Structure formats: structure tokens, C-alpha cells
Amino acid sequence: MTAAQPIRTADLRSTEAPRFDHLLHCVPDVPAAVREYTAAGLPAHTNPVHEGFQNGAWRLDDRYVEILTVVDRAVYAPSPFGRATAGWQPRIDALMAAGGGPLNFAVHVTDTAATAERLRRAGHAVDVHDFSFQGGRVTFQEAMLTGDGTPPWAPFFITVRADPALRREHEASRRINRGAYDLAGFLVETPDPRGAAAWLGALTGVPVDASGTVVPFDGGAAHFTAGPADRITTLLLTGDQPPRTAIAGLRLRGAHDV
């Protein structure tokens, strides 16, 4: 990816309403990582194993950091999520073998199918997947980029429909619990920060800020910095004295430390 010229794109916030939804953090052991999140002041919870997969989350509101692992490959691979994420599996395996790390992130949009069609018209290869949980109380559709050359940190797109009563249940059970901090965004280390930010801005329709290295999504901005990793490295937090630590390959630090 190069940054020869800035990429101009329409602001799609009035139509697709793109906003940060969640970040995926692959770990070898979900309960252990959840304990570390909670100890750092980011109250997290663990969900039961489901179809060979286990996750948990630090859920702030509609936004969250998903903490996830594959427990049983033979069960997970043929499941709906396993089939949808088959192209990500080598990176998931590598992250878990290395002790954990962030995979990618989701951008919530008004209509995933419409977003997928826009991206295809722009020349991107996109797969669309539908999911349903809890007897239809939660349904969502995801659009995933599949073309060669897609950055490993590239987002996928999601539209969620949920029973409003389910949110009230989660609030009552403290599964939605931001704690003392908020998520300002995340940091992507990449060899070409300006080129990467321009690519993401064009993809999502959220214009890059004046610095040329930040895509200011509502709910969590994507910051780009120079380095060889070409992956998400850090959660950026606000609040009184945010923790400066690392959990399973994911760094935590204050947003003003960027």
C-alpha cells in the first residue's frame, strides 16, 4: 500500500452511518484474559463455549472488545462462524500461538448488504454472512473483504438487530459495564500510515482528519503510526490515569500518549 496521492471519497455518515462497533482480540485462554482485563479496570465477562468457540467481552455500551478463542477446531470449522472466518483462521492461529493479539475490527453500518454492493462497485471482493442467536432475539449480517492485498487489520462491516429487552437484561446482569475508562480508539502500526489511513477512509466513507493519520469513527477512532507490524497493537483509553499495560498481546494506554 502506498500513499502517492490522498484518496478522495464521499462522506457516507448520513447514509451508511458508519461507526466503530467492536474489536476482535484473539487469546489462548478467554477466562484468563478476562481476569486481566478486569484487573486493569476494564470490567469484562466470559461466555460459555458455543460450537467449538468461546468469547467474552469488555462491553462499554453498543461498543465492545471481543475476547475470543477457538476451543475445538473440529466443532468450530463447520459452524456458521467457522465457515465465515475460514479465511482469517491462519492469522487467528498465529496470534493464539504467539500468546494473543488483536485481529481486526467491525464497523457498524445501516445496511450491510447495501454497503457490500457499494464496495463491490468500487472493485472489492466481499462475502456476506447472516447469523442468528438466542432464538432470533439477535440477528446480524456481516460483510467481509476477501480480496488479495486486503490489509490484515482491515475492518469488516456489520448490521445488528436485537430485541430491546435483551439490552436491559445485559445491563441488569452487569454484562454492559464500561468501568472507569472509555475507549477513544485504537492504534494500527503500519509501514505507510498516511496511505493506510487514506485507504480506510475511502473504504468506509469517513474522511481522514487533518493529520492524515486518523480516521475518526464515532465511538472509536483508528490511529495509524509508522512501523513494520502492519497490525492493530493498542487500545487507546480515556479516563483518570488509564492503565499502561499489555494483555495477551494487546497494549493498553491513554489516548493522550499517542
PDB file of C-alpha atoms in Angstrom, residues 9-257:
ATOM      1  CA  THR A   9     -14.249   9.826  -1.028  1.00  0.00           C
ATOM      2  CA  ALA A  10     -17.790  10.903  -0.211  1.00  0.00           C
ATOM      3  CA  ASP A  11     -18.707  11.265   3.444  1.00  0.00           C
ATOM      4  CA  LEU A  12     -21.163   8.386   3.954  1.00  0.00           C
ATOM      5  CA  ARG A  13     -22.078   9.198   7.538  1.00  0.00           C
ATOM      6  CA  SER A  14     -25.549  10.440   6.550  1.00  0.00           C
ATOM      7  CA  THR A  15     -26.452   7.245   4.679  1.00  0.00           C
ATOM      8  CA  GLU A  16     -24.445   4.283   5.975  1.00  0.00           C
ATOM      9  CA  ALA A  17     -23.865   5.859   9.419  1.00  0.00           C
ATOM     10  CA  PRO A  18     -20.529   4.057   9.897  1.00  0.00           C
ATOM     11  CA  ARG A  19     -19.339   3.823  13.490  1.00  0.00           C
ATOM     12  CA  PHE A  20     -16.917   1.705  15.475  1.00  0.00           C
ATOM     13  CA  ASP A  21     -18.674  -1.453  16.678  1.00  0.00           C
ATOM     14  CA  HIS A  22     -16.105  -3.819  18.174  1.00  0.00           C
ATOM     15  CA  LEU A  23     -12.522  -5.020  18.048  1.00  0.00           C
ATOM     16  CA  LEU A  24     -11.527  -8.697  17.979  1.00  0.00           C
ATOM     17  CA  HIS A  25      -8.815  -9.787  20.423  1.00  0.00           C
ATOM     18  CA  CYS A  26      -7.640 -13.375  19.930  1.00  0.00           C
ATOM     19  CA  VAL A  27      -6.295 -15.043  23.075  1.00  0.00           C
ATOM     20  CA  PRO A  28      -5.262 -18.583  24.073  1.00  0.00           C
ATOM     21  CA  ASP A  29      -7.469 -18.569  27.211  1.00  0.00           C
ATOM     22  CA  VAL A  30     -10.597 -16.384  27.431  1.00  0.00           C
ATOM     23  CA  PRO A  31     -11.223 -16.635  31.214  1.00  0.00           C
ATOM     24  CA  ALA A  32      -7.578 -15.764  31.941  1.00  0.00           C
ATOM     25  CA  ALA A  33      -7.680 -12.740  29.619  1.00  0.00           C
ATOM     26  CA  VAL A  34     -10.999 -11.618  31.096  1.00  0.00           C
ATOM     27  CA  ARG A  35      -9.425 -11.643  34.553  1.00  0.00           C
ATOM     28  CA  GLU A  36      -6.576  -9.469  33.256  1.00  0.00           C
ATOM     29  CA  TYR A  37      -8.982  -7.001  31.632  1.00  0.00           C
ATOM     30  CA  THR A  38     -10.959  -6.730  34.848  1.00  0.00           C
ATOM     31  CA  ALA A  39      -7.826  -6.295  36.963  1.00  0.00           C
ATOM     32  CA  ALA A  40      -6.744  -3.447  34.656  1.00  0.00           C
ATOM     33  CA  GLY A  41     -10.043  -1.648  35.286  1.00  0.00           C
ATOM     34  CA  LEU A  42     -11.901  -2.811  32.166  1.00  0.00           C
ATOM     35  CA  PRO A  43     -14.716  -4.988  33.591  1.00  0.00           C
ATOM     36  CA  ALA A  44     -15.098  -7.991  31.310  1.00  0.00           C
ATOM     37  CA  HIS A  45     -17.153 -11.175  31.303  1.00  0.00           C
ATOM     38  CA  THR A  46     -16.811 -14.704  29.906  1.00  0.00           C
ATOM     39  CA  ASN A  47     -19.431 -16.510  27.823  1.00  0.00           C
ATOM     40  CA  PRO A  48     -19.872 -20.285  27.646  1.00  0.00           C
ATOM     41  CA  VAL A  49     -18.236 -22.333  24.890  1.00  0.00           C
ATOM     42  CA  HIS A  50     -20.504 -22.462  21.828  1.00  0.00           C
ATOM     43  CA  GLU A  51     -19.881 -24.573  18.719  1.00  0.00           C
ATOM     44  CA  GLY A  52     -16.193 -25.006  19.486  1.00  0.00           C
ATOM     45  CA  PHE A  53     -15.698 -21.298  20.111  1.00  0.00           C
ATOM     46  CA  GLN A  54     -15.527 -19.196  23.268  1.00  0.00           C
ATOM     47  CA  ASN A  55     -15.666 -15.473  23.713  1.00  0.00           C
ATOM     48  CA  GLY A  56     -16.026 -12.827  26.343  1.00  0.00           C
ATOM     49  CA  ALA A  57     -16.081  -9.054  26.212  1.00  0.00           C
ATOM     50  CA  TRP A  58     -15.341  -5.717  27.734  1.00  0.00           C
ATOM     51  CA  ARG A  59     -18.713  -4.223  26.744  1.00  0.00           C
ATOM     52  CA  LEU A  60     -18.947  -0.481  27.145  1.00  0.00           C
ATOM     53  CA  ASP A  61     -22.378   0.154  25.566  1.00  0.00           C
ATOM     54  CA  ASP A  62     -23.144  -0.862  21.983  1.00  0.00           C
ATOM     55  CA  ARG A  63     -19.340  -0.970  21.543  1.00  0.00           C
ATOM     56  CA  TYR A  64     -17.126  -3.700  22.890  1.00  0.00           C
ATOM     57  CA  VAL A  65     -13.827  -5.512  22.707  1.00  0.00           C
ATOM     58  CA  GLU A  66     -14.494  -9.170  21.932  1.00  0.00           C
ATOM     59  CA  ILE A  67     -12.068 -11.556  23.637  1.00  0.00           C
ATOM     60  CA  LEU A  68     -12.107 -14.837  21.738  1.00  0.00           C
ATOM     61  CA  THR A  69     -10.526 -18.222  21.126  1.00  0.00           C
ATOM     62  CA  VAL A  70     -11.153 -21.463  19.242  1.00  0.00           C
ATOM     63  CA  VAL A  71     -11.541 -24.321  21.730  1.00  0.00           C
ATOM     64  CA  ASP A  72     -12.336 -27.248  19.412  1.00  0.00           C
ATOM     65  CA  ARG A  73     -11.369 -26.828  15.759  1.00  0.00           C
ATOM     66  CA  ALA A  74     -13.309 -29.900  14.609  1.00  0.00           C
ATOM     67  CA  VAL A  75     -16.539 -28.449  16.014  1.00  0.00           C
ATOM     68  CA  TYR A  76     -15.818 -24.823  15.114  1.00  0.00           C
ATOM     69  CA  ALA A  77     -14.749 -25.248  11.459  1.00  0.00           C
ATOM     70  CA  PRO A  78     -18.147 -26.416  10.100  1.00  0.00           C
ATOM     71  CA  SER A  79     -20.143 -23.968  12.266  1.00  0.00           C
ATOM     72  CA  PRO A  80     -21.579 -20.752  10.766  1.00  0.00           C
ATOM     73  CA  PHE A  81     -18.826 -18.642  12.333  1.00  0.00           C
ATOM     74  CA  GLY A  82     -16.167 -21.168  11.408  1.00  0.00           C
ATOM     75  CA  ARG A  83     -17.190 -21.143   7.750  1.00  0.00           C
ATOM     76  CA  ALA A  84     -17.429 -17.339   7.684  1.00  0.00           C
ATOM     77  CA  THR A  85     -13.987 -16.842   9.226  1.00  0.00           C
ATOM     78  CA  ALA A  86     -12.130 -19.633   7.416  1.00  0.00           C
ATOM     79  CA  GLY A  87     -10.017 -17.068   5.584  1.00  0.00           C
ATOM     80  CA  TRP A  88      -8.976 -15.495   8.894  1.00  0.00           C
ATOM     81  CA  GLN A  89      -8.045 -18.794  10.521  1.00  0.00           C
ATOM     82  CA  PRO A  90      -4.302 -18.765   9.715  1.00  0.00           C
ATOM     83  CA  ARG A  91      -3.975 -15.351  11.364  1.00  0.00           C
ATOM     84  CA  ILE A  92      -6.096 -16.439  14.327  1.00  0.00           C
ATOM     85  CA  ASP A  93      -3.861 -19.489  14.777  1.00  0.00           C
ATOM     86  CA  ALA A  94      -0.712 -17.376  14.557  1.00  0.00           C
ATOM     87  CA  LEU A  95      -1.992 -14.882  17.128  1.00  0.00           C
ATOM     88  CA  MET A  96      -3.001 -17.592  19.596  1.00  0.00           C
ATOM     89  CA  ALA A  97       0.349 -19.362  19.148  1.00  0.00           C
ATOM     90  CA  ALA A  98       2.124 -16.071  19.910  1.00  0.00           C
ATOM     91  CA  GLY A  99       0.181 -15.605  23.141  1.00  0.00           C
ATOM     92  CA  GLY A 100      -2.619 -13.486  21.692  1.00  0.00           C
ATOM     93  CA  GLY A 101      -3.179 -10.250  19.856  1.00  0.00           C
ATOM     94  CA  PRO A 102      -5.761  -8.107  18.042  1.00  0.00           C
ATOM     95  CA  LEU A 103      -7.149  -9.453  14.766  1.00  0.00           C
ATOM     96  CA  ASN A 104      -9.311  -6.715  13.214  1.00  0.00           C
ATOM     97  CA  PHE A 105     -12.386  -4.595  13.955  1.00  0.00           C
ATOM     98  CA  ALA A 106     -16.007  -4.151  12.917  1.00  0.00           C
ATOM     99  CA  VAL A 107     -17.720  -1.054  11.555  1.00  0.00           C
ATOM    100  CA  HIS A 108     -21.474  -0.878  12.129  1.00  0.00           C
ATOM    101  CA  VAL A 109     -23.497   0.361   9.159  1.00  0.00           C
ATOM    102  CA  THR A 110     -27.185   0.931   8.451  1.00  0.00           C
ATOM    103  CA  ASP A 111     -27.490  -1.850   5.858  1.00  0.00           C
ATOM    104  CA  THR A 112     -24.606  -4.283   5.405  1.00  0.00           C
ATOM    105  CA  ALA A 113     -25.958  -5.579   2.105  1.00  0.00           C
ATOM    106  CA  ALA A 114     -26.027  -2.064   0.643  1.00  0.00           C
ATOM    107  CA  THR A 115     -22.501  -1.400   1.915  1.00  0.00           C
ATOM    108  CA  ALA A 116     -21.332  -4.653   0.330  1.00  0.00           C
ATOM    109  CA  GLU A 117     -22.785  -3.628  -3.020  1.00  0.00           C
ATOM    110  CA  ARG A 118     -21.055  -0.229  -2.824  1.00  0.00           C
ATOM    111  CA  LEU A 119     -17.745  -1.928  -2.087  1.00  0.00           C
ATOM    112  CA  ARG A 120     -18.170  -4.366  -4.962  1.00  0.00           C
ATOM    113  CA  ARG A 121     -18.839  -1.489  -7.337  1.00  0.00           C
ATOM    114  CA  ALA A 122     -15.560   0.011  -6.113  1.00  0.00           C
ATOM    115  CA  GLY A 123     -13.746  -3.204  -7.067  1.00  0.00           C
ATOM    116  CA  HIS A 124     -13.555  -5.014  -3.708  1.00  0.00           C
ATOM    117  CA  ALA A 125     -14.282  -8.728  -3.281  1.00  0.00           C
ATOM    118  CA  VAL A 126     -16.838  -9.112  -0.469  1.00  0.00           C
ATOM    119  CA  ASP A 127     -18.598 -12.061   1.168  1.00  0.00           C
ATOM    120  CA  VAL A 128     -21.819 -11.528   3.150  1.00  0.00           C
ATOM    121  CA  HIS A 129     -22.867 -13.817   6.030  1.00  0.00           C
ATOM    122  CA  ASP A 130     -26.053 -13.951   8.122  1.00  0.00           C
ATOM    123  CA  PHE A 131     -26.228 -15.069  11.759  1.00  0.00           C
ATOM    124  CA  SER A 132     -28.987 -15.601  14.326  1.00  0.00           C
ATOM    125  CA  PHE A 133     -28.732 -16.256  18.069  1.00  0.00           C
ATOM    126  CA  GLN A 134     -30.950 -16.787  21.084  1.00  0.00           C
ATOM    127  CA  GLY A 135     -33.953 -17.908  19.090  1.00  0.00           C
ATOM    128  CA  GLY A 136     -33.790 -14.891  16.803  1.00  0.00           C
ATOM    129  CA  ARG A 137     -33.515 -12.304  19.574  1.00  0.00           C
ATOM    130  CA  VAL A 138     -30.223 -11.231  17.999  1.00  0.00           C
ATOM    131  CA  THR A 139     -29.615 -11.303  14.254  1.00  0.00           C
ATOM    132  CA  PHE A 140     -26.778  -9.756  12.356  1.00  0.00           C
ATOM    133  CA  GLN A 141     -25.219  -9.634   8.937  1.00  0.00           C
ATOM    134  CA  GLU A 142     -21.504  -9.236   8.246  1.00  0.00           C
ATOM    135  CA  ALA A 143     -19.701  -8.188   5.070  1.00  0.00           C
ATOM    136  CA  MET A 144     -16.057  -9.293   4.890  1.00  0.00           C
ATOM    137  CA  LEU A 145     -13.391  -8.232   2.398  1.00  0.00           C
ATOM    138  CA  THR A 146     -11.804 -11.259   0.745  1.00  0.00           C
ATOM    139  CA  GLY A 147      -9.573  -9.837  -1.987  1.00  0.00           C
ATOM    140  CA  ASP A 148      -5.819 -10.304  -2.229  1.00  0.00           C
ATOM    141  CA  GLY A 149      -3.928  -7.375  -0.790  1.00  0.00           C
ATOM    142  CA  THR A 150      -6.510  -6.602   1.891  1.00  0.00           C
ATOM    143  CA  PRO A 151      -4.604  -5.387   4.973  1.00  0.00           C
ATOM    144  CA  PRO A 152      -4.648  -7.870   7.873  1.00  0.00           C
ATOM    145  CA  TRP A 153      -6.190  -5.213  10.131  1.00  0.00           C
ATOM    146  CA  ALA A 154      -8.939  -4.293   7.635  1.00  0.00           C
ATOM    147  CA  PRO A 155     -12.422  -3.941   9.095  1.00  0.00           C
ATOM    148  CA  PHE A 156     -15.497  -5.954   8.335  1.00  0.00           C
ATOM    149  CA  PHE A 157     -18.969  -4.420   8.300  1.00  0.00           C
ATOM    150  CA  ILE A 158     -21.904  -5.396  10.481  1.00  0.00           C
ATOM    151  CA  THR A 159     -25.586  -4.609  10.930  1.00  0.00           C
ATOM    152  CA  VAL A 160     -27.149  -5.855  14.163  1.00  0.00           C
ATOM    153  CA  ARG A 161     -30.820  -6.264  15.047  1.00  0.00           C
ATOM    154  CA  ALA A 162     -31.506  -7.067  18.703  1.00  0.00           C
ATOM    155  CA  ASP A 163     -34.541  -7.383  20.947  1.00  0.00           C
ATOM    156  CA  PRO A 164     -34.504  -4.180  23.087  1.00  0.00           C
ATOM    157  CA  ALA A 165     -35.315  -6.262  26.161  1.00  0.00           C
ATOM    158  CA  LEU A 166     -32.019  -8.099  25.724  1.00  0.00           C
ATOM    159  CA  ARG A 167     -30.030  -4.921  26.350  1.00  0.00           C
ATOM    160  CA  ARG A 168     -31.993  -4.293  29.548  1.00  0.00           C
ATOM    161  CA  GLU A 169     -31.209  -7.839  30.662  1.00  0.00           C
ATOM    162  CA  HIS A 170     -27.498  -7.325  29.967  1.00  0.00           C
ATOM    163  CA  GLU A 171     -27.472  -4.048  31.871  1.00  0.00           C
ATOM    164  CA  ALA A 172     -29.179  -5.687  34.836  1.00  0.00           C
ATOM    165  CA  SER A 173     -26.641  -8.533  34.840  1.00  0.00           C
ATOM    166  CA  ARG A 174     -23.727  -6.052  34.591  1.00  0.00           C
ATOM    167  CA  ARG A 175     -22.604  -7.528  31.274  1.00  0.00           C
ATOM    168  CA  ILE A 176     -22.660  -3.961  29.956  1.00  0.00           C
ATOM    169  CA  ASN A 177     -20.142  -2.292  32.250  1.00  0.00           C
ATOM    170  CA  ARG A 178     -17.718   0.312  30.954  1.00  0.00           C
ATOM    171  CA  GLY A 179     -15.983   0.812  34.282  1.00  0.00           C
ATOM    172  CA  ALA A 180     -13.808   3.868  34.906  1.00  0.00           C
ATOM    173  CA  TYR A 181     -12.489   4.210  31.345  1.00  0.00           C
ATOM    174  CA  ASP A 182     -13.802   4.762  27.857  1.00  0.00           C
ATOM    175  CA  LEU A 183     -12.469   3.615  24.503  1.00  0.00           C
ATOM    176  CA  ALA A 184     -11.125   6.533  22.472  1.00  0.00           C
ATOM    177  CA  GLY A 185      -9.858   4.329  19.676  1.00  0.00           C
ATOM    178  CA  PHE A 186      -7.063   2.004  18.677  1.00  0.00           C
ATOM    179  CA  LEU A 187      -3.616   2.191  17.119  1.00  0.00           C
ATOM    180  CA  VAL A 188      -2.532   0.435  13.921  1.00  0.00           C
ATOM    181  CA  GLU A 189       1.198   0.094  13.249  1.00  0.00           C
ATOM    182  CA  THR A 190       1.844   0.023   9.515  1.00  0.00           C
ATOM    183  CA  PRO A 191       4.716   0.856   7.156  1.00  0.00           C
ATOM    184  CA  ASP A 192       2.694   3.619   5.452  1.00  0.00           C
ATOM    185  CA  PRO A 193       0.420   5.370   7.980  1.00  0.00           C
ATOM    186  CA  ARG A 194      -0.916   8.024   5.610  1.00  0.00           C
ATOM    187  CA  GLY A 195      -1.593   5.543   2.822  1.00  0.00           C
ATOM    188  CA  ALA A 196      -3.325   3.150   5.219  1.00  0.00           C
ATOM    189  CA  ALA A 197      -5.494   5.907   6.707  1.00  0.00           C
ATOM    190  CA  ALA A 198      -6.464   7.134   3.229  1.00  0.00           C
ATOM    191  CA  TRP A 199      -7.374   3.579   2.162  1.00  0.00           C
ATOM    192  CA  LEU A 200      -9.554   3.090   5.264  1.00  0.00           C
ATOM    193  CA  GLY A 201     -11.216   6.471   4.820  1.00  0.00           C
ATOM    194  CA  ALA A 202     -12.095   5.631   1.221  1.00  0.00           C
ATOM    195  CA  LEU A 203     -13.349   2.182   2.198  1.00  0.00           C
ATOM    196  CA  THR A 204     -15.656   3.412   4.958  1.00  0.00           C
ATOM    197  CA  GLY A 205     -16.569   6.905   3.772  1.00  0.00           C
ATOM    198  CA  VAL A 206     -15.226   8.518   6.951  1.00  0.00           C
ATOM    199  CA  PRO A 207     -12.803  11.276   5.875  1.00  0.00           C
ATOM    200  CA  VAL A 208      -9.307  11.256   7.337  1.00  0.00           C
ATOM    201  CA  ASP A 209      -8.618  14.066   9.808  1.00  0.00           C
ATOM    202  CA  ALA A 210      -6.222  16.963   9.239  1.00  0.00           C
ATOM    203  CA  SER A 211      -3.229  14.955  10.481  1.00  0.00           C
ATOM    204  CA  GLY A 212      -3.662  12.467   7.642  1.00  0.00           C
ATOM    205  CA  THR A 213      -3.223   9.526  10.026  1.00  0.00           C
ATOM    206  CA  VAL A 214      -6.542   9.268  11.919  1.00  0.00           C
ATOM    207  CA  VAL A 215      -9.918   8.010  10.692  1.00  0.00           C
ATOM    208  CA  PRO A 216     -12.321   9.454  13.298  1.00  0.00           C
ATOM    209  CA  PHE A 217     -15.063   6.834  13.586  1.00  0.00           C
ATOM    210  CA  ASP A 218     -17.832   7.649  16.010  1.00  0.00           C
ATOM    211  CA  GLY A 219     -17.188   5.528  19.075  1.00  0.00           C
ATOM    212  CA  GLY A 220     -13.519   4.764  18.420  1.00  0.00           C
ATOM    213  CA  ALA A 221     -11.010   6.386  16.067  1.00  0.00           C
ATOM    214  CA  ALA A 222      -8.460   4.416  14.049  1.00  0.00           C
ATOM    215  CA  HIS A 223      -4.979   5.924  14.530  1.00  0.00           C
ATOM    216  CA  PHE A 224      -2.067   4.920  12.288  1.00  0.00           C
ATOM    217  CA  THR A 225       1.618   5.036  13.192  1.00  0.00           C
ATOM    218  CA  ALA A 226       4.772   4.005  11.376  1.00  0.00           C
ATOM    219  CA  GLY A 227       6.197   0.537  11.973  1.00  0.00           C
ATOM    220  CA  PRO A 228       6.679  -2.863  10.348  1.00  0.00           C
ATOM    221  CA  ALA A 229       3.969  -4.871  12.150  1.00  0.00           C
ATOM    222  CA  ASP A 230       1.007  -3.973   9.861  1.00  0.00           C
ATOM    223  CA  ARG A 231      -1.499  -4.808  12.578  1.00  0.00           C
ATOM    224  CA  ILE A 232      -3.539  -3.325  15.406  1.00  0.00           C
ATOM    225  CA  THR A 233      -1.362  -3.045  18.505  1.00  0.00           C
ATOM    226  CA  THR A 234      -3.024  -0.830  21.117  1.00  0.00           C
ATOM    227  CA  LEU A 235      -6.301   0.207  22.744  1.00  0.00           C
ATOM    228  CA  LEU A 236      -6.428   3.962  23.443  1.00  0.00           C
ATOM    229  CA  LEU A 237      -8.354   4.843  26.593  1.00  0.00           C
ATOM    230  CA  THR A 238      -9.714   7.952  28.274  1.00  0.00           C
ATOM    231  CA  GLY A 239     -10.406   8.448  31.948  1.00  0.00           C
ATOM    232  CA  ASP A 240      -8.418   9.198  35.081  1.00  0.00           C
ATOM    233  CA  GLN A 241      -4.957   7.608  34.765  1.00  0.00           C
ATOM    234  CA  PRO A 242      -5.722   4.876  32.194  1.00  0.00           C
ATOM    235  CA  PRO A 243      -3.692   1.693  32.650  1.00  0.00           C
ATOM    236  CA  ARG A 244      -0.461   1.331  30.726  1.00  0.00           C
ATOM    237  CA  THR A 245      -0.049  -2.399  30.373  1.00  0.00           C
ATOM    238  CA  ALA A 246      -0.476  -5.300  27.936  1.00  0.00           C
ATOM    239  CA  ILE A 247      -2.941  -8.182  27.942  1.00  0.00           C
ATOM    240  CA  ALA A 248      -2.321 -11.206  25.707  1.00  0.00           C
ATOM    241  CA  GLY A 249      -0.502  -9.235  23.034  1.00  0.00           C
ATOM    242  CA  LEU A 250      -2.730  -6.145  23.165  1.00  0.00           C
ATOM    243  CA  ARG A 251      -1.332  -2.944  24.693  1.00  0.00           C
ATOM    244  CA  LEU A 252      -3.444  -0.540  26.755  1.00  0.00           C
ATOM    245  CA  ARG A 253      -2.581   3.106  27.232  1.00  0.00           C
ATOM    246  CA  GLY A 254      -4.063   6.572  27.458  1.00  0.00           C
ATOM    247  CA  ALA A 255      -5.292   8.278  24.296  1.00  0.00           C
ATOM    248  CA  HIS A 256      -3.091  11.309  25.043  1.00  0.00           C
ATOM    249  CA  ASP A 257       0.024   9.093  24.992  1.00  0.00           C
TER     250      ASP A 257
END
